[in-house]
Every structure is written in structure tokens, then in C-alpha cells.
């Protein structure tokens, strides 16, 4: 082992490290916020938090030149407005820290073809048609690298990421047993409510940036639009307010949103309502109470504010990631470049 700190020494000296990322693949929506970003903001208080705009992941689906850099600035602006504080977390862009792509290659060598073939995100996205790149198949290995580079203890994510975090754990464990203790094996942290917000017009489909559906609530949607989208949310004909995602996906999605936004348990919340109208009105109010202040802060931020924050973050991220990459190269036994 070289002079870089071992995973055990970091874990014993610091607060728990959290790492998570978001693709600049469209506007942040309600699912991203309740499933991930809201928790990221809270975790800054008592964790050593590292958050990343995973721009290399966004390239797994075809993009026009310039689309990803515009998306990165925009998503950075929304995340700062939502409460990420560059003084209290490391906030950066994945491609600004080359160690991600480098460790990503090592992780590809550790993930089996069979494991990657079982990833449901690949099946879902490759079924949408169009050009299917090999990166869409292998990016969970890059995601493992993203996480492992920071000696991450906890990965706060939505439920759709459960399988990818499991893969990160498997490749870390495999690497450690083949080459010696090198990586911290991370745990996922998935919220009890809001972990999988469904599309309001298709409640059997996850709300997703890249789908651009009318059933997606964008964090920057005007209040009237949000109200209208929630009013028009697909429910069912039996008129009973009950939390039962299998038989009542639309109503259950609304109850889950309400529980995630205002606290409480969706089954208990259901008992307060006898009609869909008042439930929808309360969901719209709860969502707006979070989104309005974020929208105001967003309007006050400039592109330069984002660029400055991300520049600072890249230096801080590289200072953590580079020694971990060196540790991994050393463990594998690559010939060091002579000095
Ligand atoms: N619907 C959701 N409900 C709860 N959490 C969600 N997340 C995503 N969708 C939901 C969580 O948000 C974080 C960022 O994930 P992402 O960048 O992959 O977001 P996305 O909306 O899923 O974006 P894409 O481009 O459309 O990707 P796909 O199609 O792969 O989902 C993660 O923590 C995620 O769990």
C-alpha cells in the first residue's frame, strides 16, 4: 500500500461520508427532490457530504454538443437554490475530476457482464429505441467508481438506484478480497416516503427527467402549472382515499408525495380524506411550500455563482479522490510512472 490513507483510518477520524450524484439530463423534478436532494441538503449538517453533477453519465444517451454543459450549469443553479452549500459540502462536476473516468475503467474490469446485464435501468432505457451505446450498459461501473473514490459510508438515493448501489458494494467487496482492503463498502440510504415518485399521468412509471412527460412536476414550474398538474393527476373511479400502491397507484402516489413533503405516514394521512379534490389541494400546497423559496433563490443566482462554486468543489473533490485512485492502482500493482 502507498502513503494514501487506508479506508479504515478515514472512517475513524471523520464524520460519516455521504456521496451522491445527479445527471444533468433535464430539469430537476419532484421525484429527484423528494427522493434525493431534500436529504442531501439535510445531511450537510452532520455528515461529510460530497455531491456531484454526473455529466459523464448523461452522455450515455445521445446529446447535442453543448447540451450537457448547459444542463450542468442549470442543474448546479437549482441545487444551490435548493440548499447545497459549497462551504458545507463538496459540490462538483464529475468530468472535472479525471480520477472518476480512471477508476471507472478499473471498476469495469471488476464488474461481470452478467451483473451488468441484470441492471433494470439498462433494460428500460435501451427499450426506448434509438442509438444504444456500450456506455449505457457499463455506466453502473463508473457509478461504483464515483462512490468508492470518496471512501463513502452512505449513499442517499431514490429507490431506483438500489440495484446500482448493490453493484457498487459487490465490486468493492470483490476488489478488496482480490487485492486487499482498499475500498470502503458503502450502504444505501433510501427515504421511507418519496423514494419512488411516480409520473402523475402514468402512475405505473417512475417520474424521470429524460422522459419529458406532462406528468412530471419540475422544480421550476410556476405555481399555477404545479397546481394544474396535480389537479389533473390520474387517480381511479372508486373515489376512496386509501394507500395501496398495487391497486390504487395514482392516489397512493399523491399520498406518498404528501407524506414526503409534510411528514407523516401515507396510510395514516389517507384517513383524513374522503375525496380526491381536498387531497390534491393539500398536495399542491405542500409541494409549493418547498418549491417557492427555492424558485426565489434560483432567480437570484447567476451562472457565474454556479461556475465559481463548482471550481472550488473540483479542487476539494480531487484532493480526496486522487489518493484513493493511487491506492487502487497500487493495490492492483500497476507500474508507477517514474518521477
Ligand atoms: N421518481 C423518482 N422518485 C424518487 N427519487 C428519484 N430519483 C430519480 N427519480 C426519482 C433520484 O434522484 C437522484 C438523481 O437521479 P437521476 O439523475 O438518475 O434522475 P432521473 O430523473 O432518474 O433522470 P433520468 O435522466 O431520467 O434517468 P433515469 O431515466 O435513469 O431515471 C437519484 O438519487 C435517484 O434515485
mmCIF file of C-alpha atoms and ligand atoms in Angstrom:
data_model
loop_
_atom_site.group_PDB
_atom_site.id
_atom_site.type_symbol
_atom_site.label_atom_id
_atom_site.label_comp_id
_atom_site.label_asym_id
_atom_site.label_seq_id
_atom_site.Cartn_x
_atom_site.Cartn_y
_atom_site.Cartn_z
ATOM 1 C CA UNK A 1 0.000 0.000 0.000
ATOM 2 C CA UNK A 2 1.253 3.516 -0.708
ATOM 3 C CA UNK A 3 1.080 6.561 1.559
ATOM 4 C CA UNK A 4 -2.638 7.283 0.872
ATOM 5 C CA UNK A 5 -4.835 6.849 3.944
ATOM 6 C CA UNK A 6 -6.465 3.431 4.220
ATOM 7 C CA UNK A 7 -10.292 3.320 4.309
ATOM 8 C CA UNK A 8 -10.235 2.381 7.997
ATOM 9 C CA UNK A 9 -8.165 5.417 9.015
ATOM 10 C CA UNK A 10 -10.536 7.848 7.269
ATOM 11 C CA UNK A 11 -13.653 6.313 8.744
ATOM 12 C CA UNK A 12 -12.348 6.501 12.278
ATOM 13 C CA UNK A 13 -11.282 10.150 12.101
ATOM 14 C CA UNK A 14 -14.212 11.847 10.329
ATOM 15 C CA UNK A 15 -17.964 12.219 10.342
ATOM 16 C CA UNK A 16 -19.703 9.618 8.150
ATOM 17 C CA UNK A 17 -19.058 10.409 4.497
ATOM 18 C CA UNK A 18 -22.052 10.659 2.167
ATOM 19 C CA UNK A 19 -21.747 10.754 -1.606
ATOM 20 C CA UNK A 20 -24.463 11.101 -4.233
ATOM 21 C CA UNK A 21 -24.896 12.364 -7.774
ATOM 22 C CA UNK A 22 -27.427 13.621 -10.278
ATOM 23 C CA UNK A 23 -27.360 13.580 -14.065
ATOM 24 C CA UNK A 24 -27.650 16.889 -15.945
ATOM 25 C CA UNK A 25 -30.166 15.188 -18.239
ATOM 26 C CA UNK A 26 -33.057 17.627 -17.850
ATOM 27 C CA UNK A 27 -34.835 19.778 -15.280
ATOM 28 C CA UNK A 28 -34.891 18.551 -11.669
ATOM 29 C CA UNK A 29 -38.328 17.186 -10.820
ATOM 30 C CA UNK A 30 -40.354 16.434 -7.725
ATOM 31 C CA UNK A 31 -39.042 12.837 -7.588
ATOM 32 C CA UNK A 32 -35.395 13.965 -7.623
ATOM 33 C CA UNK A 33 -36.200 16.470 -4.893
ATOM 34 C CA UNK A 34 -38.146 14.228 -2.505
ATOM 35 C CA UNK A 35 -36.136 11.062 -3.238
ATOM 36 C CA UNK A 36 -32.675 12.599 -3.054
ATOM 37 C CA UNK A 37 -31.983 16.358 -2.996
ATOM 38 C CA UNK A 38 -34.055 17.160 0.126
ATOM 39 C CA UNK A 39 -32.000 14.575 2.040
ATOM 40 C CA UNK A 40 -28.717 15.831 0.602
ATOM 41 C CA UNK A 41 -29.444 19.281 1.997
ATOM 42 C CA UNK A 42 -30.279 17.884 5.446
ATOM 43 C CA UNK A 43 -27.238 15.580 5.550
ATOM 44 C CA UNK A 44 -24.835 18.521 5.189
ATOM 45 C CA UNK A 45 -25.455 19.340 8.866
ATOM 46 C CA UNK A 46 -23.855 16.291 10.427
ATOM 47 C CA UNK A 47 -22.124 14.392 7.622
ATOM 48 C CA UNK A 48 -19.089 14.889 5.478
ATOM 49 C CA UNK A 49 -21.088 15.427 2.286
ATOM 50 C CA UNK A 50 -19.872 15.102 -1.318
ATOM 51 C CA UNK A 51 -22.329 15.809 -4.169
ATOM 52 C CA UNK A 52 -21.609 15.510 -7.855
ATOM 53 C CA UNK A 53 -23.225 16.505 -11.149
ATOM 54 C CA UNK A 54 -22.538 13.305 -13.075
ATOM 55 C CA UNK A 55 -22.118 14.766 -16.546
ATOM 56 C CA UNK A 56 -20.305 11.710 -17.924
ATOM 57 C CA UNK A 57 -23.372 9.610 -17.057
ATOM 58 C CA UNK A 58 -25.571 11.998 -19.057
ATOM 59 C CA UNK A 59 -23.566 11.086 -22.182
ATOM 60 C CA UNK A 60 -24.838 7.502 -22.021
ATOM 61 C CA UNK A 61 -27.812 8.738 -24.087
ATOM 62 C CA UNK A 62 -27.023 10.765 -27.257
ATOM 63 C CA UNK A 63 -26.621 14.522 -26.646
ATOM 64 C CA UNK A 64 -26.099 17.543 -28.903
ATOM 65 C CA UNK A 65 -22.775 19.406 -28.487
ATOM 66 C CA UNK A 66 -23.186 21.952 -25.659
ATOM 67 C CA UNK A 67 -26.316 20.319 -24.235
ATOM 68 C CA UNK A 68 -24.518 18.761 -21.259
ATOM 69 C CA UNK A 69 -22.612 21.922 -20.282
ATOM 70 C CA UNK A 70 -25.843 23.965 -20.348
ATOM 71 C CA UNK A 71 -27.585 21.249 -18.346
ATOM 72 C CA UNK A 72 -24.729 21.182 -15.829
ATOM 73 C CA UNK A 73 -24.956 24.918 -15.142
ATOM 74 C CA UNK A 74 -28.728 24.763 -14.874
ATOM 75 C CA UNK A 75 -28.793 21.785 -12.542
ATOM 76 C CA UNK A 76 -25.994 23.359 -10.474
ATOM 77 C CA UNK A 77 -28.057 26.515 -10.122
ATOM 78 C CA UNK A 78 -31.098 24.554 -8.970
ATOM 79 C CA UNK A 79 -29.061 22.541 -6.454
ATOM 80 C CA UNK A 80 -27.539 25.684 -4.940
ATOM 81 C CA UNK A 81 -31.024 27.225 -4.759
ATOM 82 C CA UNK A 82 -32.332 24.038 -3.116
ATOM 83 C CA UNK A 83 -29.786 24.461 -0.330
ATOM 84 C CA UNK A 84 -26.494 22.781 -1.210
ATOM 85 C CA UNK A 85 -23.902 24.981 0.443
ATOM 86 C CA UNK A 86 -20.405 24.825 -1.098
ATOM 87 C CA UNK A 87 -18.978 25.837 2.296
ATOM 88 C CA UNK A 88 -20.552 22.811 3.985
ATOM 89 C CA UNK A 89 -20.274 20.173 1.264
ATOM 90 C CA UNK A 90 -18.054 19.297 -1.673
ATOM 91 C CA UNK A 91 -20.114 20.139 -4.768
ATOM 92 C CA UNK A 92 -18.502 19.498 -8.151
ATOM 93 C CA UNK A 93 -18.756 18.164 -11.706
ATOM 94 C CA UNK A 94 -17.680 14.575 -12.396
ATOM 95 C CA UNK A 95 -15.639 15.337 -15.562
ATOM 96 C CA UNK A 96 -13.625 17.993 -13.659
ATOM 97 C CA UNK A 97 -12.025 15.214 -11.604
ATOM 98 C CA UNK A 98 -10.328 12.776 -14.027
ATOM 99 C CA UNK A 99 -9.970 10.130 -11.299
ATOM 100 C CA UNK A 100 -13.641 9.216 -11.938
ATOM 101 C CA UNK A 101 -13.035 8.068 -15.511
ATOM 102 C CA UNK A 102 -9.803 6.325 -14.490
ATOM 103 C CA UNK A 103 -11.270 4.366 -11.598
ATOM 104 C CA UNK A 104 -14.331 3.772 -13.792
ATOM 105 C CA UNK A 105 -12.129 1.662 -16.063
ATOM 106 C CA UNK A 106 -10.802 -0.399 -13.148
ATOM 107 C CA UNK A 107 -14.374 -0.943 -11.979
ATOM 108 C CA UNK A 108 -15.355 -2.170 -15.443
ATOM 109 C CA UNK A 109 -12.702 -4.819 -15.030
ATOM 110 C CA UNK A 110 -14.288 -5.828 -11.715
ATOM 111 C CA UNK A 111 -17.970 -5.937 -12.809
ATOM 112 C CA UNK A 112 -19.045 -9.035 -14.704
ATOM 113 C CA UNK A 113 -21.004 -8.977 -17.963
ATOM 114 C CA UNK A 114 -23.744 -10.985 -16.225
ATOM 115 C CA UNK A 115 -24.066 -8.445 -13.384
ATOM 116 C CA UNK A 116 -24.310 -5.513 -15.777
ATOM 117 C CA UNK A 117 -26.847 -7.417 -17.918
ATOM 118 C CA UNK A 118 -29.187 -7.644 -14.932
ATOM 119 C CA UNK A 119 -29.384 -3.860 -14.397
ATOM 120 C CA UNK A 120 -33.002 -2.821 -14.987
ATOM 121 C CA UNK A 121 -32.045 0.798 -15.855
ATOM 122 C CA UNK A 122 -30.226 -0.542 -18.932
ATOM 123 C CA UNK A 123 -33.214 -2.650 -19.953
ATOM 124 C CA UNK A 124 -35.618 0.309 -19.515
ATOM 125 C CA UNK A 125 -33.518 2.822 -21.413
ATOM 126 C CA UNK A 126 -32.352 0.507 -24.204
ATOM 127 C CA UNK A 127 -36.016 -0.429 -24.814
ATOM 128 C CA UNK A 128 -36.823 3.226 -25.605
ATOM 129 C CA UNK A 129 -35.247 2.730 -29.059
ATOM 130 C CA UNK A 130 -32.631 4.836 -30.840
ATOM 131 C CA UNK A 131 -28.861 4.500 -30.512
ATOM 132 C CA UNK A 132 -27.833 2.256 -27.608
ATOM 133 C CA UNK A 133 -24.212 2.959 -26.651
ATOM 134 C CA UNK A 134 -21.985 0.492 -24.815
ATOM 135 C CA UNK A 135 -21.654 3.170 -22.102
ATOM 136 C CA UNK A 136 -25.358 2.754 -21.287
ATOM 137 C CA UNK A 137 -24.529 -0.855 -20.476
ATOM 138 C CA UNK A 138 -21.356 -0.221 -18.473
ATOM 139 C CA UNK A 139 -22.044 3.068 -16.642
ATOM 140 C CA UNK A 140 -23.015 1.340 -13.349
ATOM 141 C CA UNK A 141 -19.287 0.506 -13.099
ATOM 142 C CA UNK A 142 -18.490 4.229 -13.454
ATOM 143 C CA UNK A 143 -21.097 4.923 -10.778
ATOM 144 C CA UNK A 144 -19.324 2.446 -8.499
ATOM 145 C CA UNK A 145 -16.095 4.376 -9.097
ATOM 146 C CA UNK A 146 -17.839 7.687 -8.290
ATOM 147 C CA UNK A 147 -18.888 6.316 -4.916
ATOM 148 C CA UNK A 148 -15.742 4.370 -3.995
ATOM 149 C CA UNK A 149 -13.380 7.277 -4.777
ATOM 150 C CA UNK A 150 -14.643 9.112 -1.686
ATOM 151 C CA UNK A 151 -14.408 6.272 0.884
ATOM 152 C CA UNK A 152 -18.178 6.686 1.049
ATOM 153 C CA UNK A 153 -20.084 5.269 4.003
ATOM 154 C CA UNK A 154 -23.627 6.220 2.918
ATOM 155 C CA UNK A 155 -25.210 6.841 -0.498
ATOM 156 C CA UNK A 156 -28.524 8.764 -0.174
ATOM 157 C CA UNK A 157 -30.596 7.921 -3.276
ATOM 158 C CA UNK A 158 -34.097 7.168 -4.510
ATOM 159 C CA UNK A 159 -35.345 3.599 -4.730
ATOM 160 C CA UNK A 160 -34.476 3.290 -8.452
ATOM 161 C CA UNK A 161 -30.778 3.330 -7.518
ATOM 162 C CA UNK A 162 -30.959 0.383 -5.098
ATOM 163 C CA UNK A 163 -29.657 -2.106 -7.666
ATOM 164 C CA UNK A 164 -26.742 0.110 -8.732
ATOM 165 C CA UNK A 165 -25.609 0.668 -5.134
ATOM 166 C CA UNK A 166 -25.769 -3.092 -4.574
ATOM 167 C CA UNK A 167 -23.444 -3.498 -7.588
ATOM 168 C CA UNK A 168 -21.052 -0.903 -6.106
ATOM 169 C CA UNK A 169 -20.946 -2.933 -2.898
ATOM 170 C CA UNK A 170 -20.299 -6.145 -4.842
ATOM 171 C CA UNK A 171 -17.418 -4.747 -6.903
ATOM 172 C CA UNK A 172 -15.848 -3.101 -3.820
ATOM 173 C CA UNK A 173 -16.035 -6.377 -1.914
ATOM 174 C CA UNK A 174 -14.619 -8.313 -4.876
ATOM 175 C CA UNK A 175 -11.760 -5.814 -5.297
ATOM 176 C CA UNK A 176 -10.954 -5.910 -1.571
ATOM 177 C CA UNK A 177 -10.861 -9.686 -1.478
ATOM 178 C CA UNK A 178 -8.727 -9.934 -4.633
ATOM 179 C CA UNK A 179 -6.253 -7.105 -3.942
ATOM 180 C CA UNK A 180 -6.507 -6.399 -0.203
ATOM 181 C CA UNK A 181 -8.573 -3.894 1.817
ATOM 182 C CA UNK A 182 -8.765 -0.842 -0.461
ATOM 183 C CA UNK A 183 -12.325 0.480 -0.574
ATOM 184 C CA UNK A 184 -14.988 1.289 1.995
ATOM 185 C CA UNK A 185 -18.069 -0.818 1.170
ATOM 186 C CA UNK A 186 -20.953 1.716 1.081
ATOM 187 C CA UNK A 187 -24.550 1.409 2.315
ATOM 188 C CA UNK A 188 -27.507 2.968 0.542
ATOM 189 C CA UNK A 189 -29.914 5.289 2.367
ATOM 190 C CA UNK A 190 -33.396 5.393 0.836
ATOM 191 C CA UNK A 191 -36.122 7.598 2.352
ATOM 192 C CA UNK A 192 -39.213 5.904 3.828
ATOM 193 C CA UNK A 193 -41.541 8.253 1.891
ATOM 194 C CA UNK A 194 -40.850 9.756 -1.545
ATOM 195 C CA UNK A 195 -38.356 7.074 -2.565
ATOM 196 C CA UNK A 196 -40.095 6.430 -5.889
ATOM 197 C CA UNK A 197 -42.370 9.243 -7.026
ATOM 198 C CA UNK A 198 -44.423 8.159 -9.998
ATOM 199 C CA UNK A 199 -45.418 10.138 -13.093
ATOM 200 C CA UNK A 200 -48.731 11.911 -12.369
ATOM 201 C CA UNK A 201 -50.143 10.926 -15.769
ATOM 202 C CA UNK A 202 -48.744 7.369 -15.749
ATOM 203 C CA UNK A 203 -48.534 6.260 -12.109
ATOM 204 C CA UNK A 204 -47.007 2.913 -13.091
ATOM 205 C CA UNK A 205 -43.918 4.757 -14.435
ATOM 206 C CA UNK A 206 -41.242 6.496 -12.346
ATOM 207 C CA UNK A 207 -41.103 10.288 -12.722
ATOM 208 C CA UNK A 208 -37.972 10.801 -14.808
ATOM 209 C CA UNK A 209 -36.070 13.779 -16.251
ATOM 210 C CA UNK A 210 -35.334 12.166 -19.572
ATOM 211 C CA UNK A 211 -38.986 11.250 -20.330
ATOM 212 C CA UNK A 212 -40.304 14.858 -20.548
ATOM 213 C CA UNK A 213 -43.846 13.756 -19.658
ATOM 214 C CA UNK A 214 -46.752 16.116 -18.794
ATOM 215 C CA UNK A 215 -46.989 14.100 -15.570
ATOM 216 C CA UNK A 216 -43.609 15.392 -14.367
ATOM 217 C CA UNK A 217 -43.535 18.302 -11.907
ATOM 218 C CA UNK A 218 -40.445 20.424 -12.495
ATOM 219 C CA UNK A 219 -38.899 22.180 -9.540
ATOM 220 C CA UNK A 220 -39.082 25.443 -11.506
ATOM 221 C CA UNK A 221 -42.653 25.014 -12.789
ATOM 222 C CA UNK A 222 -44.776 28.108 -11.983
ATOM 223 C CA UNK A 223 -47.215 27.608 -9.044
ATOM 224 C CA UNK A 224 -50.262 27.638 -11.349
ATOM 225 C CA UNK A 225 -48.737 24.907 -13.524
ATOM 226 C CA UNK A 226 -47.964 22.768 -10.477
ATOM 227 C CA UNK A 227 -51.490 23.200 -9.190
ATOM 228 C CA UNK A 228 -52.942 22.278 -12.588
ATOM 229 C CA UNK A 229 -50.711 19.199 -12.983
ATOM 230 C CA UNK A 230 -51.667 17.908 -9.524
ATOM 231 C CA UNK A 231 -55.372 18.622 -10.134
ATOM 232 C CA UNK A 232 -55.181 16.590 -13.350
ATOM 233 C CA UNK A 233 -53.217 13.723 -11.783
ATOM 234 C CA UNK A 234 -54.591 10.334 -12.839
ATOM 235 C CA UNK A 235 -56.469 8.621 -9.995
ATOM 236 C CA UNK A 236 -59.250 5.995 -10.341
ATOM 237 C CA UNK A 237 -63.033 5.694 -10.269
ATOM 238 C CA UNK A 238 -63.796 4.182 -6.866
ATOM 239 C CA UNK A 239 -63.453 7.508 -5.034
ATOM 240 C CA UNK A 240 -61.889 6.017 -1.880
ATOM 241 C CA UNK A 241 -58.733 7.643 -0.466
ATOM 242 C CA UNK A 242 -56.562 4.684 0.545
ATOM 243 C CA UNK A 243 -52.799 3.947 0.382
ATOM 244 C CA UNK A 244 -52.455 0.837 -1.758
ATOM 245 C CA UNK A 245 -49.803 1.232 -4.475
ATOM 246 C CA UNK A 246 -50.784 -2.037 -6.230
ATOM 247 C CA UNK A 247 -54.476 -1.373 -6.766
ATOM 248 C CA UNK A 248 -54.552 2.452 -6.392
ATOM 249 C CA UNK A 249 -51.224 3.693 -7.840
ATOM 250 C CA UNK A 250 -52.355 7.256 -8.631
ATOM 251 C CA UNK A 251 -53.920 8.027 -5.232
ATOM 252 C CA UNK A 252 -51.064 6.265 -3.420
ATOM 253 C CA UNK A 253 -48.542 8.377 -5.315
ATOM 254 C CA UNK A 254 -50.313 11.552 -4.133
ATOM 255 C CA UNK A 255 -50.311 10.281 -0.538
ATOM 256 C CA UNK A 256 -46.629 9.389 -0.802
ATOM 257 C CA UNK A 257 -45.828 12.901 -2.088
ATOM 258 C CA UNK A 258 -47.795 14.419 0.788
ATOM 259 C CA UNK A 259 -46.027 12.199 3.345
ATOM 260 C CA UNK A 260 -42.576 13.014 1.942
ATOM 261 C CA UNK A 261 -43.262 16.748 1.748
ATOM 262 C CA UNK A 262 -45.095 17.302 5.016
ATOM 263 C CA UNK A 263 -44.134 14.328 7.198
ATOM 264 C CA UNK A 264 -46.368 11.520 8.412
ATOM 265 C CA UNK A 265 -47.274 8.114 7.136
ATOM 266 C CA UNK A 266 -49.213 7.766 3.852
ATOM 267 C CA UNK A 267 -51.647 5.187 5.304
ATOM 268 C CA UNK A 268 -52.473 7.480 8.258
ATOM 269 C CA UNK A 269 -52.734 10.553 6.031
ATOM 270 C CA UNK A 270 -55.316 8.774 3.853
ATOM 271 C CA UNK A 271 -57.728 8.666 6.804
ATOM 272 C CA UNK A 272 -58.030 12.463 6.775
ATOM 273 C CA UNK A 273 -59.639 12.485 3.322
ATOM 274 C CA UNK A 274 -62.950 11.286 1.918
ATOM 275 C CA UNK A 275 -62.492 12.856 -1.550
ATOM 276 C CA UNK A 276 -59.690 13.267 -4.064
ATOM 277 C CA UNK A 277 -60.149 17.051 -4.508
ATOM 278 C CA UNK A 278 -59.044 18.131 -0.994
ATOM 279 C CA UNK A 279 -56.164 15.616 -1.093
ATOM 280 C CA UNK A 280 -54.911 17.121 -4.360
ATOM 281 C CA UNK A 281 -55.229 20.665 -2.958
ATOM 282 C CA UNK A 282 -53.134 19.729 0.100
ATOM 283 C CA UNK A 283 -50.514 18.008 -2.068
ATOM 284 C CA UNK A 284 -50.212 21.155 -4.217
ATOM 285 C CA UNK A 285 -49.827 23.355 -1.089
ATOM 286 C CA UNK A 286 -47.197 21.045 0.426
ATOM 287 C CA UNK A 287 -45.162 20.949 -2.795
ATOM 288 C CA UNK A 288 -45.325 24.727 -3.235
ATOM 289 C CA UNK A 289 -44.199 25.374 0.337
ATOM 290 C CA UNK A 290 -40.896 23.717 -0.602
ATOM 291 C CA UNK A 291 -40.606 24.960 -4.161
ATOM 292 C CA UNK A 292 -41.484 28.666 -3.777
ATOM 293 C CA UNK A 293 -38.395 29.662 -1.722
ATOM 294 C CA UNK A 294 -36.175 27.537 -3.978
ATOM 295 C CA UNK A 295 -37.580 29.307 -7.044
ATOM 296 C CA UNK A 296 -36.887 32.705 -5.461
ATOM 297 C CA UNK A 297 -33.267 31.790 -4.662
ATOM 298 C CA UNK A 298 -32.857 30.312 -8.153
ATOM 299 C CA UNK A 299 -33.889 33.628 -9.724
ATOM 300 C CA UNK A 300 -31.230 35.455 -7.669
ATOM 301 C CA UNK A 301 -28.318 33.168 -8.718
ATOM 302 C CA UNK A 302 -26.164 33.767 -11.791
ATOM 303 C CA UNK A 303 -24.255 31.307 -13.981
ATOM 304 C CA UNK A 304 -21.052 32.733 -12.507
ATOM 305 C CA UNK A 305 -22.176 31.846 -8.989
ATOM 306 C CA UNK A 306 -22.523 28.247 -10.143
ATOM 307 C CA UNK A 307 -19.223 28.177 -12.044
ATOM 308 C CA UNK A 308 -17.349 29.595 -9.024
ATOM 309 C CA UNK A 309 -18.901 27.044 -6.657
ATOM 310 C CA UNK A 310 -18.101 24.156 -8.986
ATOM 311 C CA UNK A 311 -14.485 25.280 -9.470
ATOM 312 C CA UNK A 312 -13.921 25.313 -5.708
ATOM 313 C CA UNK A 313 -15.621 21.922 -5.422
ATOM 314 C CA UNK A 314 -13.464 20.270 -8.103
ATOM 315 C CA UNK A 315 -10.276 21.093 -6.187
ATOM 316 C CA UNK A 316 -11.706 19.769 -2.934
ATOM 317 C CA UNK A 317 -13.018 16.612 -4.643
ATOM 318 C CA UNK A 318 -9.715 15.877 -6.406
ATOM 319 C CA UNK A 319 -7.862 16.209 -3.097
ATOM 320 C CA UNK A 320 -9.963 13.327 -1.746
ATOM 321 C CA UNK A 321 -10.265 11.235 -4.918
ATOM 322 C CA UNK A 322 -6.693 11.261 -6.250
ATOM 323 C CA UNK A 323 -5.123 9.451 -3.251
ATOM 324 C CA UNK A 324 -7.884 6.835 -3.391
ATOM 325 C CA UNK A 325 -7.199 6.244 -7.098
ATOM 326 C CA UNK A 326 -3.476 5.933 -6.279
ATOM 327 C CA UNK A 327 -4.364 3.445 -3.554
ATOM 328 C CA UNK A 328 -6.363 1.355 -6.063
ATOM 329 C CA UNK A 329 -3.606 1.429 -8.734
ATOM 330 C CA UNK A 330 -1.101 0.458 -6.091
ATOM 331 C CA UNK A 331 -3.289 -2.415 -4.869
ATOM 332 C CA UNK A 332 -3.736 -3.760 -8.419
ATOM 333 C CA UNK A 333 0.003 -3.449 -8.982
ATOM 334 C CA UNK A 334 0.314 -1.101 -11.980
ATOM 335 C CA UNK A 335 3.820 0.147 -12.651
ATOM 336 C CA UNK A 336 4.072 3.662 -11.136
ATOM 337 C CA UNK A 337 5.153 6.414 -13.556
ATOM 338 C CA UNK A 338 8.816 7.162 -12.768
ATOM 339 C CA UNK A 339 9.426 10.566 -11.205
HETATM 340 N N1 LIG B 1 -39.123 9.352 -9.474
HETATM 341 C C1 LIG B 1 -38.218 9.412 -8.516
HETATM 342 N N2 LIG B 1 -38.576 9.326 -7.206
HETATM 343 C C2 LIG B 1 -37.648 9.410 -6.215
HETATM 344 N N3 LIG B 1 -36.327 9.586 -6.453
HETATM 345 C C3 LIG B 1 -35.923 9.690 -7.744
HETATM 346 N N4 LIG B 1 -34.715 9.877 -8.302
HETATM 347 C C4 LIG B 1 -34.851 9.906 -9.648
HETATM 348 N N5 LIG B 1 -36.132 9.751 -9.995
HETATM 349 C C5 LIG B 1 -36.832 9.607 -8.824
HETATM 350 C C6 LIG B 1 -33.465 10.039 -7.564
HETATM 351 O O1 LIG B 1 -32.888 11.276 -7.971
HETATM 352 C C7 LIG B 1 -31.469 11.155 -7.944
HETATM 353 C C8 LIG B 1 -30.894 11.623 -9.266
HETATM 354 O O2 LIG B 1 -31.207 10.640 -10.258
HETATM 355 P P1 LIG B 1 -31.071 10.818 -11.823
HETATM 356 O O3 LIG B 1 -30.171 11.927 -12.163
HETATM 357 O O4 LIG B 1 -30.825 9.475 -12.437
HETATM 358 O O5 LIG B 1 -32.567 11.289 -12.149
HETATM 359 P P2 LIG B 1 -33.704 10.794 -13.149
HETATM 360 O O6 LIG B 1 -34.850 11.698 -13.028
HETATM 361 O O7 LIG B 1 -33.972 9.355 -12.934
HETATM 362 O O8 LIG B 1 -33.001 11.103 -14.505
HETATM 363 P P3 LIG B 1 -33.018 10.375 -15.868
HETATM 364 O O9 LIG B 1 -32.005 11.024 -16.735
HETATM 365 O O10 LIG B 1 -34.394 10.299 -16.403
HETATM 366 O O11 LIG B 1 -32.508 8.967 -15.512
HETATM 367 P P4 LIG B 1 -33.283 7.610 -15.401
HETATM 368 O O12 LIG B 1 -34.144 7.503 -16.604
HETATM 369 O O13 LIG B 1 -32.129 6.641 -15.335
HETATM 370 O O14 LIG B 1 -34.074 7.536 -14.167
HETATM 371 C C9 LIG B 1 -31.164 9.676 -7.646
HETATM 372 O O15 LIG B 1 -30.851 9.529 -6.276
HETATM 373 C C10 LIG B 1 -32.454 8.986 -7.958
HETATM 374 O O16 LIG B 1 -32.637 7.806 -7.192
#
